[in-house]
Amino acid sequence: MKTRITELLGCEYPIIQGGMAWVAENNLAAAVSNAGGIGLIAGGNAPIDYLRDQIRKCKEKTDKPFGVNIMLMSATADDLAQLCIDEKVAVVTTGAGNPAKYIPAWKEAGIKVIPVIPSVALAKRMERAGADAVVAEGTESGGHIGENTTMCLVPQVVDALEIPVIAAGGIADGRGMAASFMLGAEGVQLGTRFLASEECQIHAIFKELIIKAKDTDSVVTGRYTGHPCRNIKTKFSKKLASGEKDGSLTPDEFEVLTLGSLRKAVQDGNLDEGSFLCGAIAGMIEDVKPCEAIVKEIMEQAEKLLNR
Ligand code: TUI
């Protein structure tokens, strides 16, 4: 399947792995890129030495293009942005902010720049700032989210821009990919589906939560802090949600409780204190598979549906 995204990124399939903080490391990124998609390593809040090491390990595991996600709220974002240039990373995606100040230097270095955006206004700003494509991310996504749904957001972003659009949020199989293409997207970004992959290094308890999740098992917490986050329902996320609703947790107390909670979920599988970020599509995911099988199945199903 050729689209402007496969042309732009030099990959076989227009499937991009989400840049999930603490999750998206070199083994997962290399596996997705080796499967013909685009794997990403998440910068998150990591120090520069960690990300350099991850990029170099990924280069040893694949000769295919892969990328880095820069989380713009991170204190290390400036350093990580420069590191992508120094390490000649093929693609950079960004999240949780406006990357405009970095775009000229990335473009100068030949890096393909793909901001993740939750609204048409931001998408237009990114196109004007020189982005090569955008990821239009609906509120079905895991982690830090905007308000609009994938179904509503994607066609509006497609209509507003000339550059290609990648759909994200609630996509985990070929039906979701085909639907995204009917909305005008030329690629898809998947996070939650790759959480339940063999190469993903998250704690076994995290994978089990995804496999066992039902349609109603995700919850958005933290709207009142200005950083709404979608998680799997656990004792901890339910405590946060009820504390937010009934006022028994102040926004400051909420921030203290959630500080470091993503690491506790990903590395420790800590159900009492961990934030298990994941998308609303988790209920549809029933097995842990190699990334290659995930990509192949999605492509076969999407191509069949789109060729009907
Ligand atoms: O970034 C994500 N998802 C994330 S980042 C993350 S780590 C984190 N930890 C604590 C607080 C916040 C994040 C977990 N999940 N997705 C892409 C995304 N970007 N969603 C929403 C946005 C976004 C929001 C505001 C993009 C641009 C933006 O711009 C505001 C501005 O500066 O104009």
CSV table of C-alpha atoms and ligand atoms in Angstrom, one decimal:
chain,number,residue,atom,x,y,z
A,1,MET,CA,0.0,0.0,0.0
A,2,LYS,CA,1.5,3.3,-1.1
A,3,THR,CA,0.5,6.6,0.3
A,4,ARG,CA,2.2,9.9,0.8
A,5,ILE,CA,3.2,8.6,4.2
A,6,THR,CA,5.0,5.6,2.9
A,7,GLU,CA,6.7,7.8,0.3
A,8,LEU,CA,7.7,10.4,2.9
A,9,LEU,CA,9.0,7.9,5.5
A,10,GLY,CA,10.4,5.3,3.1
A,11,CYS,CA,8.5,2.4,4.8
A,12,GLU,CA,6.5,-0.4,3.4
A,13,TYR,CA,3.3,0.1,5.4
A,14,PRO,CA,1.7,3.4,6.6
A,15,ILE,CA,1.6,2.1,10.2
A,16,ILE,CA,3.3,4.1,12.9
A,17,GLN,CA,3.8,3.0,16.5
A,18,GLY,CA,2.8,5.5,19.2
A,19,GLY,CA,5.6,7.3,21.0
A,20,MET,CA,4.5,6.0,24.4
A,21,ALA,CA,6.6,7.4,27.3
A,22,TRP,CA,8.4,4.7,29.4
A,23,VAL,CA,7.1,2.1,26.9
A,24,ALA,CA,8.4,2.9,23.5
A,25,GLU,CA,12.0,1.7,23.7
A,26,ASN,CA,14.5,0.2,21.2
A,27,ASN,CA,13.2,-3.4,21.1
A,28,LEU,CA,9.7,-2.3,20.3
A,29,ALA,CA,10.7,0.4,17.8
A,30,ALA,CA,13.1,-2.0,16.0
A,31,ALA,CA,10.4,-4.7,15.8
A,32,VAL,CA,7.8,-2.3,14.3
A,33,SER,CA,10.3,-0.9,11.8
A,34,ASN,CA,11.4,-4.4,10.9
A,35,ALA,CA,7.8,-5.4,10.3
A,36,GLY,CA,7.5,-2.6,7.7
A,37,GLY,CA,6.0,0.1,9.8
A,38,ILE,CA,7.7,3.0,11.6
A,39,GLY,CA,8.8,2.2,15.2
A,40,LEU,CA,9.3,5.1,17.6
A,41,ILE,CA,11.5,5.5,20.7
A,42,ALA,CA,9.9,7.8,23.3
A,43,GLY,CA,12.0,10.6,24.8
A,44,GLY,CA,9.5,11.2,27.6
A,45,ASN,CA,11.2,12.8,30.5
A,46,ALA,CA,14.4,10.8,29.9
A,47,PRO,CA,17.9,12.2,30.2
A,48,ILE,CA,19.9,12.6,26.9
A,49,ASP,CA,22.3,9.7,27.6
A,50,TYR,CA,19.3,7.3,27.9
A,51,LEU,CA,17.9,8.4,24.6
A,52,ARG,CA,21.2,8.3,22.8
A,53,ASP,CA,21.8,4.7,24.0
A,54,GLN,CA,18.3,3.7,22.9
A,55,ILE,CA,18.8,5.2,19.4
A,56,ARG,CA,22.1,3.4,19.0
A,57,LYS,CA,20.7,0.1,20.2
A,58,CYS,CA,17.8,0.5,17.7
A,59,LYS,CA,20.2,1.2,14.9
A,60,GLU,CA,21.9,-2.1,15.7
A,61,LYS,CA,18.6,-4.0,15.5
A,62,THR,CA,17.2,-2.5,12.3
A,63,ASP,CA,18.4,-0.9,9.1
A,64,LYS,CA,14.9,0.4,8.4
A,65,PRO,CA,13.8,3.9,9.2
A,66,PHE,CA,12.6,4.6,12.8
A,67,GLY,CA,11.8,7.7,14.8
A,68,VAL,CA,11.8,9.4,18.1
A,69,ASN,CA,8.9,11.0,20.0
A,70,ILE,CA,9.7,14.2,21.8
A,71,MET,CA,7.3,14.9,24.7
A,72,LEU,CA,7.4,18.7,24.7
A,73,MET,CA,6.5,19.2,28.4
A,74,SER,CA,9.7,17.4,29.3
A,75,ALA,CA,12.5,19.5,31.0
A,76,THR,CA,14.9,17.7,28.7
A,77,ALA,CA,13.0,18.4,25.4
A,78,ASP,CA,15.7,20.9,24.1
A,79,ASP,CA,18.5,18.4,24.6
A,80,LEU,CA,16.6,15.5,23.1
A,81,ALA,CA,15.5,17.7,20.1
A,82,GLN,CA,19.2,18.4,19.4
A,83,LEU,CA,20.1,14.7,20.0
A,84,CYS,CA,17.8,13.7,17.1
A,85,ILE,CA,19.8,16.0,14.8
A,86,ASP,CA,23.2,14.7,16.1
A,87,GLU,CA,22.1,11.0,15.7
A,88,LYS,CA,20.5,11.6,12.3
A,89,VAL,CA,17.1,10.2,13.3
A,90,ALA,CA,14.8,9.7,10.3
A,91,VAL,CA,11.5,10.9,11.8
A,92,VAL,CA,10.5,12.9,14.8
A,93,THR,CA,7.0,13.0,16.2
A,94,THR,CA,6.0,15.4,19.0
A,95,GLY,CA,3.3,15.4,21.7
A,96,ALA,CA,1.9,17.5,24.5
A,97,GLY,CA,2.8,20.9,23.1
A,98,ASN,CA,3.8,23.0,20.1
A,99,PRO,CA,7.1,22.0,18.5
A,100,ALA,CA,7.3,25.1,16.1
A,101,LYS,CA,10.6,26.3,17.6
A,102,TYR,CA,12.4,23.1,16.7
A,103,ILE,CA,11.1,22.5,13.2
A,104,PRO,CA,13.5,24.7,11.2
A,105,ALA,CA,16.6,22.9,12.7
A,106,TRP,CA,15.0,19.5,12.2
A,107,LYS,CA,14.1,20.2,8.6
A,108,GLU,CA,17.6,21.6,8.0
A,109,ALA,CA,19.0,18.2,9.2
A,110,GLY,CA,16.7,16.3,6.8
A,111,ILE,CA,14.5,14.9,9.6
A,112,LYS,CA,10.8,14.3,8.8
A,113,VAL,CA,8.7,16.1,11.3
A,114,ILE,CA,5.2,14.9,12.3
A,115,PRO,CA,3.6,16.7,15.3
A,116,VAL,CA,0.8,14.9,17.1
A,117,ILE,CA,-2.2,17.3,17.4
A,118,PRO,CA,-5.6,17.2,19.0
A,119,SER,CA,-7.3,20.1,17.0
A,120,VAL,CA,-7.6,21.6,13.6
A,121,ALA,CA,-6.2,25.0,14.8
A,122,LEU,CA,-2.9,23.3,15.9
A,123,ALA,CA,-2.8,21.2,12.8
A,124,LYS,CA,-2.9,24.4,10.7
A,125,ARG,CA,-0.2,26.0,12.8
A,126,MET,CA,2.0,22.9,12.3
A,127,GLU,CA,1.6,23.0,8.5
A,128,ARG,CA,2.5,26.7,8.5
A,129,ALA,CA,5.5,25.9,10.6
A,130,GLY,CA,6.8,23.4,8.1
A,131,ALA,CA,5.6,20.0,9.4
A,132,ASP,CA,5.8,17.2,6.8
A,133,ALA,CA,2.6,15.5,8.1
A,134,VAL,CA,0.5,15.5,11.3
A,135,VAL,CA,-0.9,12.8,13.5
A,136,ALA,CA,-4.6,13.7,14.2
A,137,GLU,CA,-5.1,12.1,17.6
A,138,GLY,CA,-8.6,11.5,18.9
A,139,THR,CA,-9.7,11.3,22.5
A,140,GLU,CA,-9.9,7.5,22.3
A,141,SER,CA,-6.1,7.4,22.6
A,142,GLY,CA,-4.2,6.5,25.7
A,143,GLY,CA,-2.3,9.0,27.7
A,144,HIS,CA,-2.5,12.7,27.4
A,145,ILE,CA,-5.5,13.5,25.2
A,146,GLY,CA,-7.6,16.3,23.6
A,147,GLU,CA,-11.4,16.5,23.5
A,148,ASN,CA,-12.4,15.6,19.9
A,149,THR,CA,-12.9,12.0,18.7
A,150,THR,CA,-10.9,10.4,15.9
A,151,MET,CA,-14.1,10.1,13.8
A,152,CYS,CA,-14.7,13.9,14.0
A,153,LEU,CA,-11.2,15.2,14.1
A,154,VAL,CA,-9.5,13.3,11.2
A,155,PRO,CA,-11.8,14.4,8.3
A,156,GLN,CA,-11.7,18.0,9.6
A,157,VAL,CA,-7.9,18.0,9.8
A,158,VAL,CA,-7.8,16.4,6.3
A,159,ASP,CA,-10.0,19.1,4.9
A,160,ALA,CA,-7.9,21.9,6.5
A,161,LEU,CA,-4.4,20.7,5.4
A,162,GLU,CA,-2.5,20.0,2.2
A,163,ILE,CA,0.1,17.8,4.0
A,164,PRO,CA,-0.8,14.1,4.7
A,165,VAL,CA,-2.7,13.1,7.9
A,166,ILE,CA,-2.1,10.1,10.1
A,167,ALA,CA,-5.1,9.0,12.2
A,168,ALA,CA,-4.7,7.9,15.8
A,169,GLY,CA,-7.0,7.0,18.6
A,170,GLY,CA,-9.1,3.9,18.8
A,171,ILE,CA,-7.4,2.0,15.9
A,172,ALA,CA,-6.2,-1.5,16.6
A,173,ASP,CA,-7.1,-3.6,13.5
A,174,GLY,CA,-7.6,-3.5,9.7
A,175,ARG,CA,-11.2,-2.2,10.2
A,176,GLY,CA,-9.9,0.8,12.1
A,177,MET,CA,-7.3,1.4,9.5
A,178,ALA,CA,-9.7,1.1,6.6
A,179,ALA,CA,-12.2,3.5,8.4
A,180,SER,CA,-9.4,6.0,8.9
A,181,PHE,CA,-8.5,5.9,5.2
A,182,MET,CA,-12.2,6.5,4.3
A,183,LEU,CA,-11.9,9.7,6.5
A,184,GLY,CA,-9.0,10.8,4.3
A,185,ALA,CA,-6.1,9.6,6.5
A,186,GLU,CA,-3.0,8.2,4.7
A,187,GLY,CA,-1.6,6.4,7.7
A,188,VAL,CA,-2.5,5.2,11.1
A,189,GLN,CA,-0.7,5.4,14.5
A,190,LEU,CA,-1.3,2.6,16.9
A,191,GLY,CA,-0.3,2.6,20.6
A,192,THR,CA,-2.4,0.2,22.6
A,193,ARG,CA,-2.2,-2.6,20.0
A,194,PHE,CA,1.6,-2.5,20.3
A,195,LEU,CA,1.4,-2.5,24.1
A,196,ALA,CA,0.1,-6.1,23.7
A,197,SER,CA,3.0,-7.2,21.5
A,198,GLU,CA,5.7,-9.8,22.3
A,199,GLU,CA,8.5,-7.3,21.8
A,200,CYS,CA,6.9,-4.6,24.1
A,201,GLN,CA,8.9,-4.6,27.4
A,202,ILE,CA,6.2,-3.5,29.8
A,203,HIS,CA,5.4,-5.6,32.9
A,204,ALA,CA,3.3,-8.7,32.3
A,205,ILE,CA,0.6,-7.3,34.6
A,206,PHE,CA,0.2,-4.3,32.2
A,207,LYS,CA,-0.3,-6.7,29.2
A,208,GLU,CA,-2.8,-8.8,31.2
A,209,LEU,CA,-4.8,-5.6,32.0
A,210,ILE,CA,-5.1,-4.9,28.3
A,211,ILE,CA,-6.0,-8.4,27.3
A,212,LYS,CA,-8.7,-8.6,30.1
A,213,ALA,CA,-10.1,-5.1,29.5
A,214,LYS,CA,-13.7,-4.7,28.4
A,215,ASP,CA,-15.1,-1.9,26.3
A,216,THR,CA,-15.9,0.2,29.4
A,217,ASP,CA,-12.6,-0.3,31.1
A,218,SER,CA,-10.8,2.9,30.3
A,219,VAL,CA,-11.2,6.1,32.3
A,220,VAL,CA,-10.0,9.7,31.8
A,221,THR,CA,-8.4,11.3,34.9
A,222,GLY,CA,-6.8,14.7,35.5
A,223,ARG,CA,-9.1,16.9,33.5
A,224,TYR,CA,-9.0,19.5,36.3
A,225,THR,CA,-5.2,19.6,36.3
A,226,GLY,CA,-5.2,20.6,32.6
A,227,HIS,CA,-3.6,17.2,31.6
A,228,PRO,CA,-6.3,14.7,31.0
A,229,CYS,CA,-5.0,11.2,30.7
A,230,ARG,CA,-6.7,8.0,29.6
A,231,ASN,CA,-5.8,4.9,31.7
A,232,ILE,CA,-7.1,1.4,32.3
A,233,LYS,CA,-9.5,1.3,35.2
A,234,THR,CA,-7.7,0.0,38.3
A,235,LYS,CA,-8.1,0.7,42.0
A,236,PHE,CA,-5.6,3.5,41.6
A,237,SER,CA,-7.2,5.2,38.6
A,238,LYS,CA,-10.7,4.9,40.1
A,239,LYS,CA,-9.4,6.5,43.3
A,240,LEU,CA,-8.0,9.4,41.2
A,241,ALA,CA,-11.3,9.7,39.2
A,242,SER,CA,-13.5,9.8,42.3
A,243,GLY,CA,-11.1,12.2,44.2
A,244,GLU,CA,-11.4,14.5,41.2
A,245,LYS,CA,-15.2,14.2,41.0
A,246,ASP,CA,-16.1,14.6,44.7
A,247,GLY,CA,-13.3,17.2,45.4
A,248,SER,CA,-11.6,15.0,48.0
A,249,LEU,CA,-8.3,15.4,46.0
A,250,THR,CA,-7.1,18.9,45.2
A,251,PRO,CA,-5.3,19.2,41.8
A,252,ASP,CA,-2.0,19.6,43.7
A,253,GLU,CA,-2.6,16.4,45.6
A,254,PHE,CA,-3.6,14.7,42.3
A,255,GLU,CA,-0.2,15.8,40.8
A,256,VAL,CA,1.7,14.4,43.8
A,257,LEU,CA,0.0,11.1,43.6
A,258,THR,CA,0.5,10.7,39.9
A,259,LEU,CA,4.2,11.8,39.8
A,260,GLY,CA,6.2,8.8,38.7
A,261,SER,CA,3.1,6.7,38.4
A,262,LEU,CA,3.7,5.8,34.8
A,263,ARG,CA,7.0,4.2,35.6
A,264,LYS,CA,5.4,2.3,38.4
A,265,ALA,CA,2.9,0.8,36.0
A,266,VAL,CA,5.3,0.0,33.1
A,267,GLN,CA,8.2,-1.3,35.1
A,268,ASP,CA,6.7,-2.6,38.3
A,269,GLY,CA,3.2,-3.5,37.3
A,270,ASN,CA,2.2,-1.7,40.5
A,271,LEU,CA,-1.6,-1.8,40.7
A,272,ASP,CA,-1.8,0.4,43.8
A,273,GLU,CA,0.3,3.4,42.6
A,274,GLY,CA,0.8,2.9,38.8
A,275,SER,CA,-1.0,4.7,35.9
A,276,PHE,CA,-1.6,2.2,33.2
A,277,LEU,CA,-2.1,4.5,30.3
A,278,CYS,CA,-4.0,2.9,27.4
A,279,GLY,CA,-6.5,3.6,24.7
A,280,ALA,CA,-10.3,3.0,24.7
A,281,ILE,CA,-9.8,0.2,22.1
A,282,ALA,CA,-8.1,-2.1,24.7
A,283,GLY,CA,-11.4,-4.0,25.1
A,284,MET,CA,-11.0,-5.3,21.5
A,285,ILE,CA,-7.4,-6.6,22.0
A,286,GLU,CA,-7.4,-10.3,23.0
A,287,ASP,CA,-3.9,-11.6,22.5
A,288,VAL,CA,-0.2,-10.7,22.7
A,289,LYS,CA,1.5,-11.3,19.3
A,290,PRO,CA,4.8,-10.4,17.6
A,291,CYS,CA,4.8,-6.9,16.0
A,292,GLU,CA,5.3,-8.6,12.6
A,293,ALA,CA,2.0,-10.6,12.9
A,294,ILE,CA,0.2,-7.5,14.2
A,295,VAL,CA,1.3,-5.4,11.2
A,296,LYS,CA,0.6,-8.2,8.7
A,297,GLU,CA,-2.9,-8.9,9.9
A,298,ILE,CA,-3.9,-5.2,10.0
A,299,MET,CA,-2.6,-4.7,6.5
A,300,GLU,CA,-4.3,-7.8,5.1
A,301,GLN,CA,-7.6,-6.9,6.7
A,302,ALA,CA,-7.4,-3.2,5.7
A,303,GLU,CA,-6.5,-4.0,2.1
A,304,LYS,CA,-9.3,-6.5,1.7
A,305,LEU,CA,-11.8,-4.0,3.1
A,306,LEU,CA,-10.5,-1.0,1.0
A,307,ASN,CA,-10.5,-3.1,-2.2
A,308,ARG,CA,-14.2,-4.1,-1.8
B,1,TUI,O1,1.4,13.5,24.0
B,1,TUI,C1,0.5,12.7,23.8
B,1,TUI,N1,0.3,11.7,24.8
B,1,TUI,C2,1.0,11.5,25.9
B,1,TUI,S1,2.3,12.5,26.5
B,1,TUI,C3,2.3,11.6,27.9
B,1,TUI,S2,3.5,11.9,29.1
B,1,TUI,C4,2.7,13.2,30.0
B,1,TUI,N2,2.9,13.1,31.3
B,1,TUI,C5,2.4,14.1,32.1
B,1,TUI,C6,1.6,15.1,31.6
B,1,TUI,C7,1.4,15.1,30.2
B,1,TUI,C8,2.0,14.2,29.4
B,1,TUI,C9,1.4,10.7,27.9
B,1,TUI,N3,0.6,10.6,26.8
B,1,TUI,N4,-0.3,12.7,22.8
B,1,TUI,C10,-0.2,13.7,21.8
B,1,TUI,C11,-0.9,14.9,22.2
B,1,TUI,N5,-0.5,16.1,22.0
B,1,TUI,N6,-2.1,14.9,22.8
B,1,TUI,C12,-2.4,16.2,23.0
B,1,TUI,C13,-1.4,17.0,22.5
B,1,TUI,C14,-1.2,18.4,22.4
B,1,TUI,C15,-1.7,19.2,23.4
B,1,TUI,C16,-1.4,20.6,23.3
B,1,TUI,C17,-0.5,18.9,21.4
B,1,TUI,C18,-0.3,20.2,21.3
B,1,TUI,C19,-0.7,21.1,22.3
B,1,TUI,O2,-0.4,22.4,22.1
B,1,TUI,C20,-0.8,23.3,23.1
B,1,TUI,C21,-0.1,24.6,22.7
B,1,TUI,O3,1.1,24.7,23.1
B,1,TUI,O4,-0.6,25.3,21.9
